[in-house]
Amino acid sequence: MSHTATDHVTAPHLSHPRLPLKSHKPNVIVFLTDQQRHDTAGFHGGPAGLTPNLDRAAGEGTLVANSFTCQPVCAPARSCLQTGLYATNTGVWCNGHRISANLSTLADYFNDAGYHTGYIGKWHLMPDEFHGGVPRDGQGGYQSWLGANILEFVSDAYDCRLFDEVGAEHRLPGYRVDAVADAAIRHIQTHAANPFFLFLSFIEPHHQNSRDDYPAPDGYEALFAEAPLPPDLIALGGSARKHWAGYCGMVKRLDEAYGRLLDSLKSMGLHDNTIVLFTSDHGNHFKTRNAEYKRSCHDSSIRVPTVVTGPGFENGGRIESLVSLIDLPPTLLDAAHLPVPDIMQGRSFLPLVQNNSAVWQDDIFVQISESQTGRAVRTDRWKYSARNPENYAWGDPVSLPGADLYVDDALYDLQNDPWELNNLIGQPDYANTLLEMRERLIRRMVAAGESAPRIEP
């Protein structure tokens, strides 16, 4: 059910006619969820009926079947998505930092191209003392702003609070997903006559920090009380049996909001000229790999659902190549017919949409912070991670942006152990594979701008 909310943008009359396009530039929308596992999506085997809108969009547009974050922590991942750089180069290699002042964001690039740029939702790219409002010079260059730095600290499931460009608080009615989605639809309606870039950032299905819970809309947790757990959560336990039903309920409402957003584009005559990227900043392992929900090398932490619809992505099918979050910013610019800056460290995957046999990378690189100073590399078959030998207990000084020394952490054979339950480190039969993956990781670290480290057993 749609809910009406009020923010600082004056909504035009709901019955206005379809607006003629004044430019052939495609509109661009990012629909970002927070902490969503890839296997919540139906096309990845998620519970029945959980993501029908996303599944339909994947069939009509382009499904990026092997999509991974490059940093399984909120703020670092978001800094990568805003700049197209690895987190060690953005200044935000852990939570509580701000993007380096000399770096351009997606908003800057779209502003330069004549777009109206807007941001709605969670930001998390300012120091932790900024829970709600964000100073104008910390809003990433976006022209319109309705957000909160750490949304989970200033709002709750039925108490959504966002802040405008000048820091004024706006309490939006309805379940938080609906409140944010409604604000986005009104924003689109306001700016429909000219090309726009809208970054829409939900907090769901992230846990509510104040009580370590996953608050679904009323009645939705019961819908998924019997939803089957993924095999890794069955085997390893963690908090999944307590939280999985609520988590699924949150994902269900996100899918409904995504469907409403697509419906609104269609009703305004914008559907055929708007690129919509659905993705997440990282996954969720439900306290099975460390003491919390992410910050590990495992696919439960790093693999996310990614679907793109709109111009250039129609009937794109299923891309099997390994795609990183670092590849999304250049892809959005490329799809909007804008130049991709040389500084960006990812690559546009648009050639894969046009030709699935296009030359592409055969691995993805991940930087891990806060729970450890770690690095990982993943191929189709193998996953290898290394960590600085000094372990960081939660609450101690945060991990380093990088290190000169790492030790073997994990090696998984994803072909025979897709849920990463059998760590092969130390097994003689895999010694050569281990050496090859170490060398691959070092090459990736150097290519990302890090120094070549020493990695020991």
Coordinates of C-alpha atoms in Angstrom, one line a residue:
M1 CA 0.0 0.0 0.0
S2 CA 1.4 3.4 -0.9
H3 CA 1.7 6.0 1.8
T4 CA 1.8 9.8 1.3
A5 CA 4.6 11.8 3.0
T6 CA 5.6 15.4 3.0
D7 CA 9.1 16.7 2.4
H8 CA 10.7 20.0 1.3
V9 CA 9.9 19.5 -2.4
T10 CA 6.5 20.9 -3.4
A11 CA 4.7 18.0 -5.2
P12 CA 2.9 19.0 -8.4
H13 CA -0.8 18.1 -8.9
L14 CA -1.1 14.3 -9.1
S15 CA -3.2 14.5 -12.3
H16 CA -0.7 16.4 -14.4
P17 CA -0.3 14.9 -17.9
R18 CA 2.8 13.0 -19.1
L19 CA 5.7 15.4 -19.5
P20 CA 7.5 15.6 -22.9
L21 CA 11.1 14.9 -22.8
K22 CA 13.3 17.9 -23.5
S23 CA 16.5 15.8 -24.0
H24 CA 17.5 12.4 -25.3
K25 CA 19.8 12.0 -22.3
P26 CA 18.5 9.1 -20.3
N27 CA 17.5 9.6 -16.7
V28 CA 19.4 7.5 -14.2
I29 CA 18.2 6.1 -10.9
V30 CA 20.2 4.1 -8.4
F31 CA 18.0 2.0 -6.1
L32 CA 20.5 0.9 -3.3
T33 CA 19.5 -1.4 -0.5
D34 CA 21.7 -2.0 2.6
Q35 CA 23.0 -5.4 3.7
Q36 CA 21.0 -7.5 1.2
R37 CA 22.2 -11.0 0.4
H38 CA 22.2 -12.0 -3.2
D39 CA 20.1 -15.2 -2.5
T40 CA 17.1 -13.2 -1.3
A41 CA 16.3 -12.7 -5.0
G42 CA 14.1 -15.2 -6.7
F43 CA 16.5 -15.5 -9.6
H44 CA 19.2 -16.6 -7.1
G45 CA 16.9 -19.1 -5.4
G46 CA 15.3 -16.8 -2.8
P47 CA 12.1 -17.7 -0.9
A48 CA 9.0 -18.0 -3.1
G49 CA 7.3 -14.7 -3.7
L50 CA 9.9 -12.6 -2.1
T51 CA 11.1 -10.5 -5.0
P52 CA 8.6 -10.8 -7.9
N53 CA 9.2 -7.2 -9.2
L54 CA 13.0 -7.6 -9.2
D55 CA 12.7 -11.0 -10.9
R56 CA 10.5 -9.6 -13.6
A57 CA 12.8 -6.7 -14.2
A58 CA 15.8 -9.1 -14.4
G59 CA 13.9 -10.9 -17.2
E60 CA 13.2 -7.7 -19.1
G61 CA 16.5 -6.0 -18.5
T62 CA 19.9 -7.2 -17.5
L63 CA 20.7 -9.5 -14.6
V64 CA 24.3 -9.2 -13.4
A65 CA 24.4 -12.8 -12.0
N66 CA 27.8 -12.6 -10.3
S67 CA 27.8 -9.2 -8.6
F68 CA 30.1 -8.4 -5.7
T69 CA 30.9 -5.5 -3.4
C70 CA 34.5 -4.4 -3.2
Q71 CA 34.2 -3.5 0.5
P72 CA 31.7 -5.3 2.8
V73 CA 31.2 -2.3 5.2
C74 CA 28.6 0.4 4.7
A75 CA 30.6 3.7 4.4
P76 CA 33.6 2.3 2.5
A77 CA 31.3 0.6 -0.1
R78 CA 29.3 3.8 -0.5
S79 CA 32.5 5.8 -1.0
C80 CA 33.4 3.4 -3.8
L81 CA 30.0 3.7 -5.4
Q82 CA 30.1 7.5 -5.3
T83 CA 33.7 7.9 -6.7
G84 CA 34.5 4.7 -8.7
L85 CA 37.6 4.3 -6.6
Y86 CA 38.7 1.6 -4.1
A87 CA 38.1 2.6 -0.5
T88 CA 41.8 2.9 0.2
N89 CA 41.8 5.8 -2.3
T90 CA 38.6 7.5 -1.2
G91 CA 39.6 8.4 2.4
V92 CA 36.8 6.2 3.6
W93 CA 38.4 2.8 4.3
C94 CA 36.2 2.4 7.4
N95 CA 33.0 3.9 8.8
G96 CA 33.1 7.4 10.3
H97 CA 35.2 9.0 7.6
R98 CA 34.5 11.6 4.8
I99 CA 35.3 11.3 1.1
S100 CA 38.6 13.1 0.3
A101 CA 37.8 16.7 -0.6
N102 CA 39.7 16.6 -3.9
L103 CA 37.6 13.7 -5.4
S104 CA 34.6 14.1 -7.7
T105 CA 31.4 12.1 -7.1
L106 CA 28.8 10.7 -9.5
A107 CA 26.8 13.9 -8.7
D108 CA 29.6 16.1 -9.9
Y109 CA 29.9 14.2 -13.2
F110 CA 26.1 14.3 -13.8
N111 CA 26.0 18.0 -12.8
D112 CA 28.6 18.8 -15.4
A113 CA 26.5 17.0 -18.0
G114 CA 23.4 19.2 -17.3
Y115 CA 21.5 16.8 -15.1
H116 CA 19.5 17.6 -12.0
T117 CA 21.0 15.5 -9.2
G118 CA 19.2 14.4 -6.1
Y119 CA 19.9 12.2 -3.1
I120 CA 17.4 10.6 -0.8
G121 CA 18.0 8.3 2.1
K122 CA 21.1 7.0 4.0
W123 CA 24.4 8.7 3.3
H124 CA 27.0 7.5 5.8
L125 CA 29.9 9.4 4.3
M126 CA 30.5 11.9 7.1
P127 CA 32.1 11.5 10.5
D128 CA 30.0 9.7 13.1
E129 CA 29.1 12.8 15.1
F130 CA 26.8 13.6 12.1
H131 CA 23.9 11.2 12.7
G132 CA 21.1 13.2 10.9
G133 CA 21.7 16.4 9.0
V134 CA 24.8 16.7 6.8
P135 CA 26.4 20.1 6.1
R136 CA 25.9 21.4 2.6
D137 CA 29.6 20.9 1.7
G138 CA 29.3 17.3 2.8
Q139 CA 26.4 16.3 0.5
G140 CA 28.5 15.0 -2.3
G141 CA 27.6 17.8 -4.8
Y142 CA 23.9 16.7 -5.1
Q143 CA 21.6 19.6 -5.9
S144 CA 18.6 18.2 -4.0
W145 CA 19.1 16.5 -0.7
L146 CA 16.8 14.6 1.7
G147 CA 18.9 12.3 3.7
A148 CA 20.5 11.3 7.0
N149 CA 24.1 10.4 7.6
I150 CA 23.4 7.4 9.7
L151 CA 19.8 6.7 9.1
E152 CA 19.6 3.8 11.4
F153 CA 20.6 6.0 14.3
V154 CA 17.9 8.7 13.8
S155 CA 14.9 6.7 12.6
D156 CA 13.1 3.5 13.1
A157 CA 10.7 1.3 11.1
Y158 CA 7.7 3.5 11.6
D159 CA 9.6 6.7 12.5
C160 CA 11.4 7.9 9.3
R161 CA 13.4 11.2 9.7
L162 CA 15.3 12.8 6.9
F163 CA 17.0 16.1 6.6
D164 CA 17.1 18.6 3.8
E165 CA 19.8 20.7 2.2
V166 CA 19.9 23.2 5.1
G167 CA 19.6 20.5 7.9
A168 CA 15.8 20.9 8.6
E169 CA 14.3 17.7 9.8
H170 CA 11.3 16.1 8.0
R171 CA 9.3 13.3 9.6
L172 CA 7.9 11.2 6.8
P173 CA 4.8 9.0 7.7
G174 CA 4.5 5.3 6.9
Y175 CA 6.9 2.3 7.1
R176 CA 10.4 3.6 6.4
V177 CA 10.8 1.9 3.1
D178 CA 7.5 3.4 1.9
A179 CA 8.4 6.9 3.2
V180 CA 11.7 7.0 1.3
A181 CA 10.1 5.5 -1.8
D182 CA 7.3 8.0 -1.8
A183 CA 9.8 10.9 -1.4
A184 CA 11.6 9.5 -4.4
I185 CA 8.5 9.3 -6.6
R186 CA 7.5 12.9 -5.7
H187 CA 11.1 14.0 -6.5
I188 CA 10.9 12.3 -9.9
Q189 CA 7.6 13.9 -10.7
T190 CA 9.0 17.3 -9.8
H191 CA 12.1 16.9 -12.1
A192 CA 10.5 14.8 -14.9
A193 CA 10.7 17.5 -17.6
N194 CA 14.5 17.5 -17.7
P195 CA 17.2 14.8 -17.4
F196 CA 17.8 13.8 -13.8
F197 CA 20.1 11.5 -11.7
L198 CA 18.6 10.3 -8.5
F199 CA 20.5 8.3 -5.9
L200 CA 17.9 6.5 -3.7
S201 CA 19.5 4.8 -0.6
F202 CA 17.4 2.6 1.7
I203 CA 18.6 1.4 5.1
E204 CA 16.6 -1.9 4.8
P205 CA 17.2 -4.8 5.1
H206 CA 19.9 -3.6 7.5
H207 CA 19.3 -4.4 11.2
Q208 CA 17.9 -1.7 13.5
N209 CA 21.0 -1.0 15.6
S210 CA 19.3 0.2 18.7
R211 CA 17.9 -3.2 19.4
D212 CA 19.8 -5.6 17.0
D213 CA 16.6 -6.6 15.2
Y214 CA 15.1 -6.7 11.7
P215 CA 11.8 -4.8 11.9
A216 CA 9.6 -5.9 9.0
P217 CA 6.3 -4.1 8.3
D218 CA 3.5 -5.2 10.5
G219 CA 2.4 -8.7 9.5
Y220 CA 5.3 -9.3 7.1
E221 CA 7.5 -11.3 9.4
A222 CA 4.7 -13.9 9.8
L223 CA 4.6 -14.3 6.0
F224 CA 8.1 -15.7 6.1
A225 CA 8.1 -17.6 9.4
E226 CA 8.6 -20.8 7.4
A227 CA 10.9 -19.4 4.8
P228 CA 13.8 -21.9 4.2
L229 CA 17.3 -20.8 5.4
P230 CA 20.2 -20.8 3.0
P231 CA 22.6 -23.7 3.4
D232 CA 25.4 -21.7 5.1
L233 CA 23.0 -20.4 7.7
I234 CA 21.6 -23.9 8.4
A235 CA 25.1 -25.2 8.8
L236 CA 26.6 -22.3 10.9
G237 CA 23.6 -21.0 12.9
G238 CA 24.4 -17.5 14.0
S239 CA 21.4 -15.3 14.5
A240 CA 19.6 -16.4 11.4
R241 CA 16.8 -18.5 13.0
K242 CA 15.9 -15.5 15.1
H243 CA 16.2 -12.8 12.3
W244 CA 15.6 -14.5 8.9
A245 CA 11.8 -14.0 8.8
G246 CA 12.0 -10.3 9.7
Y247 CA 14.8 -9.8 7.2
C248 CA 12.7 -11.4 4.4
G249 CA 9.8 -9.2 5.3
M250 CA 12.0 -6.2 4.9
V251 CA 13.2 -7.4 1.5
K252 CA 9.6 -8.1 0.5
R253 CA 8.6 -4.4 1.2
L254 CA 11.7 -3.2 -0.7
D255 CA 10.7 -5.2 -3.7
E256 CA 7.2 -3.7 -3.5
A257 CA 8.7 -0.2 -3.4
Y258 CA 10.9 -1.0 -6.4
G259 CA 7.8 -2.1 -8.3
R260 CA 6.0 1.1 -7.3
L261 CA 9.0 3.1 -8.5
L262 CA 8.9 1.4 -11.9
D263 CA 5.2 1.9 -12.1
S264 CA 5.5 5.6 -11.4
L265 CA 8.1 5.9 -14.2
K266 CA 5.7 4.1 -16.6
S267 CA 2.8 6.4 -15.6
M268 CA 4.8 9.5 -16.2
G269 CA 6.1 8.3 -19.6
L270 CA 9.6 8.0 -18.3
H271 CA 10.1 4.2 -18.3
D272 CA 11.7 3.9 -21.7
N273 CA 14.1 6.7 -21.1
T274 CA 15.2 5.9 -17.5
I275 CA 18.1 3.6 -16.4
V276 CA 17.4 2.0 -13.1
L277 CA 20.2 0.2 -11.2
F278 CA 19.1 -2.1 -8.3
T279 CA 22.0 -3.2 -6.1
S280 CA 23.2 -3.4 -2.5
D281 CA 26.3 -2.2 -0.7
H282 CA 27.1 -5.7 0.8
G283 CA 25.5 -8.9 2.1
N284 CA 24.7 -10.4 5.5
H285 CA 26.1 -13.5 7.1
F286 CA 24.0 -13.3 10.3
K287 CA 26.9 -13.6 12.8
T288 CA 28.2 -16.8 11.3
R289 CA 31.6 -15.6 10.3
N290 CA 32.4 -13.1 13.0
A291 CA 30.6 -11.3 15.9
E292 CA 28.2 -9.3 13.6
Y293 CA 26.7 -9.3 10.1
K294 CA 29.3 -8.5 7.4
R295 CA 33.1 -7.6 7.2
S296 CA 34.2 -11.0 5.9
C297 CA 35.5 -12.4 2.7
H298 CA 32.6 -14.9 2.3
D299 CA 29.9 -14.6 -0.5
S300 CA 27.3 -14.1 2.2
S301 CA 29.1 -10.8 2.9
I302 CA 30.2 -9.7 -0.5
R303 CA 27.7 -11.1 -3.1
V304 CA 24.7 -8.9 -3.9
P305 CA 21.7 -8.8 -6.2
T306 CA 22.2 -6.5 -9.2
V307 CA 19.7 -5.7 -12.0
V308 CA 19.8 -2.9 -14.5
T309 CA 16.8 -1.8 -16.7
G310 CA 16.3 0.9 -19.2
P311 CA 18.0 2.2 -22.3
G312 CA 21.0 0.1 -23.2
F313 CA 20.0 -2.8 -20.9
E314 CA 16.8 -4.0 -22.5
N315 CA 16.8 -7.8 -23.0
G316 CA 20.4 -7.8 -21.9
G317 CA 19.9 -11.3 -20.5
R318 CA 22.1 -12.8 -17.8
I319 CA 25.7 -11.7 -17.5
E320 CA 27.8 -14.4 -15.9
S321 CA 31.1 -12.5 -15.8
L322 CA 32.3 -11.4 -12.3
V323 CA 31.3 -7.8 -11.8
S324 CA 32.4 -5.6 -8.9
L325 CA 30.7 -2.6 -7.3
I326 CA 33.7 -0.6 -8.5
D327 CA 32.4 -1.3 -12.0
L328 CA 29.0 0.3 -11.4
P329 CA 29.9 4.0 -11.5
P330 CA 31.7 3.8 -14.9
T331 CA 28.8 1.7 -16.2
L332 CA 26.3 4.4 -15.3
L333 CA 28.3 7.1 -16.9
D334 CA 28.9 5.0 -20.0
A335 CA 25.2 4.1 -20.3
A336 CA 24.3 7.8 -20.1
H337 CA 26.7 8.5 -22.9
L338 CA 29.1 10.4 -20.6
P339 CA 32.9 10.1 -20.6
V340 CA 34.3 7.7 -18.0
P341 CA 37.1 9.6 -16.1
D342 CA 40.5 7.9 -16.3
I343 CA 40.7 8.1 -12.5
M344 CA 38.0 5.5 -12.0
Q345 CA 39.3 2.1 -11.2
G346 CA 36.5 0.0 -12.4
R347 CA 35.3 -0.7 -16.0
S348 CA 31.9 -0.3 -17.7
F349 CA 30.2 -3.6 -18.1
L350 CA 28.0 -2.2 -20.9
P351 CA 30.1 -4.2 -23.5
L352 CA 29.0 -7.4 -21.7
V353 CA 25.4 -6.4 -22.2
Q354 CA 26.0 -5.9 -25.9
N355 CA 28.2 -8.9 -26.3
N356 CA 28.4 -11.6 -23.6
S357 CA 31.7 -12.8 -25.1
A358 CA 33.4 -9.4 -24.6
V359 CA 36.9 -9.6 -23.0
W360 CA 36.4 -9.1 -19.2
Q361 CA 38.3 -9.6 -15.9
D362 CA 38.4 -13.2 -14.5
D363 CA 38.4 -12.2 -10.8
I364 CA 37.2 -9.5 -8.4
F365 CA 39.1 -7.8 -5.5
V366 CA 37.8 -7.1 -2.1
Q367 CA 39.2 -4.9 0.7
I368 CA 38.0 -5.7 4.3
S369 CA 38.2 -3.4 7.2
E370 CA 37.1 -2.8 10.9
S371 CA 36.9 -6.5 11.9
Q372 CA 40.3 -7.0 10.3
T373 CA 42.8 -5.5 7.9
G374 CA 42.0 -8.0 5.1
R375 CA 42.1 -8.5 1.4
A376 CA 40.5 -11.1 -0.8
V377 CA 40.3 -12.2 -4.4
R378 CA 37.6 -14.4 -6.0
T379 CA 37.5 -16.2 -9.3
D380 CA 34.8 -18.4 -10.7
R381 CA 36.2 -21.3 -8.7
W382 CA 38.5 -20.1 -6.0
K383 CA 38.2 -17.6 -3.1
Y384 CA 41.4 -16.6 -1.2
S385 CA 41.7 -14.1 1.6
A386 CA 44.6 -12.9 3.7
R387 CA 44.6 -10.7 6.8
N388 CA 47.1 -8.7 8.8
P389 CA 48.1 -10.9 11.7
E390 CA 47.1 -8.4 14.4
N391 CA 43.5 -9.2 15.1
Y392 CA 41.2 -6.3 15.9
A393 CA 38.7 -7.0 18.7
W394 CA 35.5 -5.1 18.3
G395 CA 35.8 -1.7 20.0
D396 CA 39.6 -1.6 19.8
P397 CA 41.2 1.0 17.4
V398 CA 40.0 0.4 13.9
S399 CA 41.9 -1.6 11.4
L400 CA 44.6 0.0 9.2
P401 CA 43.9 1.2 5.7
G402 CA 46.6 -1.2 4.6
A403 CA 49.5 -3.3 5.8
D404 CA 52.9 -4.6 4.7
L405 CA 52.4 -8.0 6.2
Y406 CA 49.5 -10.4 5.7
V407 CA 48.9 -14.1 6.6
D408 CA 46.8 -16.7 4.9
D409 CA 43.2 -16.5 6.1
A410 CA 41.0 -18.7 3.9
L411 CA 41.0 -20.7 0.7
Y412 CA 37.7 -22.1 -0.7
D413 CA 36.9 -24.3 -3.7
L414 CA 33.6 -22.7 -4.7
Q415 CA 32.9 -25.3 -7.3
N416 CA 32.8 -28.1 -4.7
D417 CA 32.0 -26.0 -1.7
P418 CA 29.8 -23.1 -2.8
W419 CA 28.7 -22.2 0.8
E420 CA 32.3 -21.9 2.0
L421 CA 32.1 -24.4 4.8
N422 CA 35.6 -26.1 4.3
N423 CA 38.6 -23.8 4.6
L424 CA 41.5 -25.5 2.6
I425 CA 44.3 -23.4 4.1
G426 CA 47.1 -25.8 5.3
Q427 CA 45.9 -28.8 3.2
P428 CA 48.9 -30.1 1.1
D429 CA 46.8 -31.0 -1.9
Y430 CA 46.0 -27.3 -2.5
A431 CA 49.5 -25.8 -1.9
N432 CA 50.0 -24.8 -5.6
T433 CA 46.5 -23.3 -5.8
L434 CA 47.3 -21.3 -2.6
L435 CA 50.5 -19.9 -4.1
E436 CA 48.7 -19.0 -7.4
M437 CA 45.9 -17.2 -5.5
R438 CA 48.4 -15.3 -3.3
E439 CA 50.2 -14.1 -6.4
R440 CA 46.8 -13.1 -7.9
L441 CA 45.9 -11.2 -4.8
I442 CA 49.2 -9.3 -4.7
R443 CA 48.7 -8.3 -8.3
R444 CA 45.2 -7.0 -7.6
M445 CA 46.4 -5.0 -4.5
V446 CA 49.1 -3.3 -6.6
A447 CA 46.7 -2.6 -9.4
A448 CA 44.4 -0.9 -6.8
G449 CA 47.2 1.4 -5.7
E450 CA 48.5 -0.5 -2.7
S451 CA 52.0 -1.6 -2.0
A452 CA 52.9 -5.2 -2.7
P453 CA 52.8 -6.9 0.7
R454 CA 54.5 -9.9 2.2
I455 CA 52.1 -12.8 2.7
E456 CA 53.1 -15.6 5.0
P457 CA 51.5 -19.0 5.9

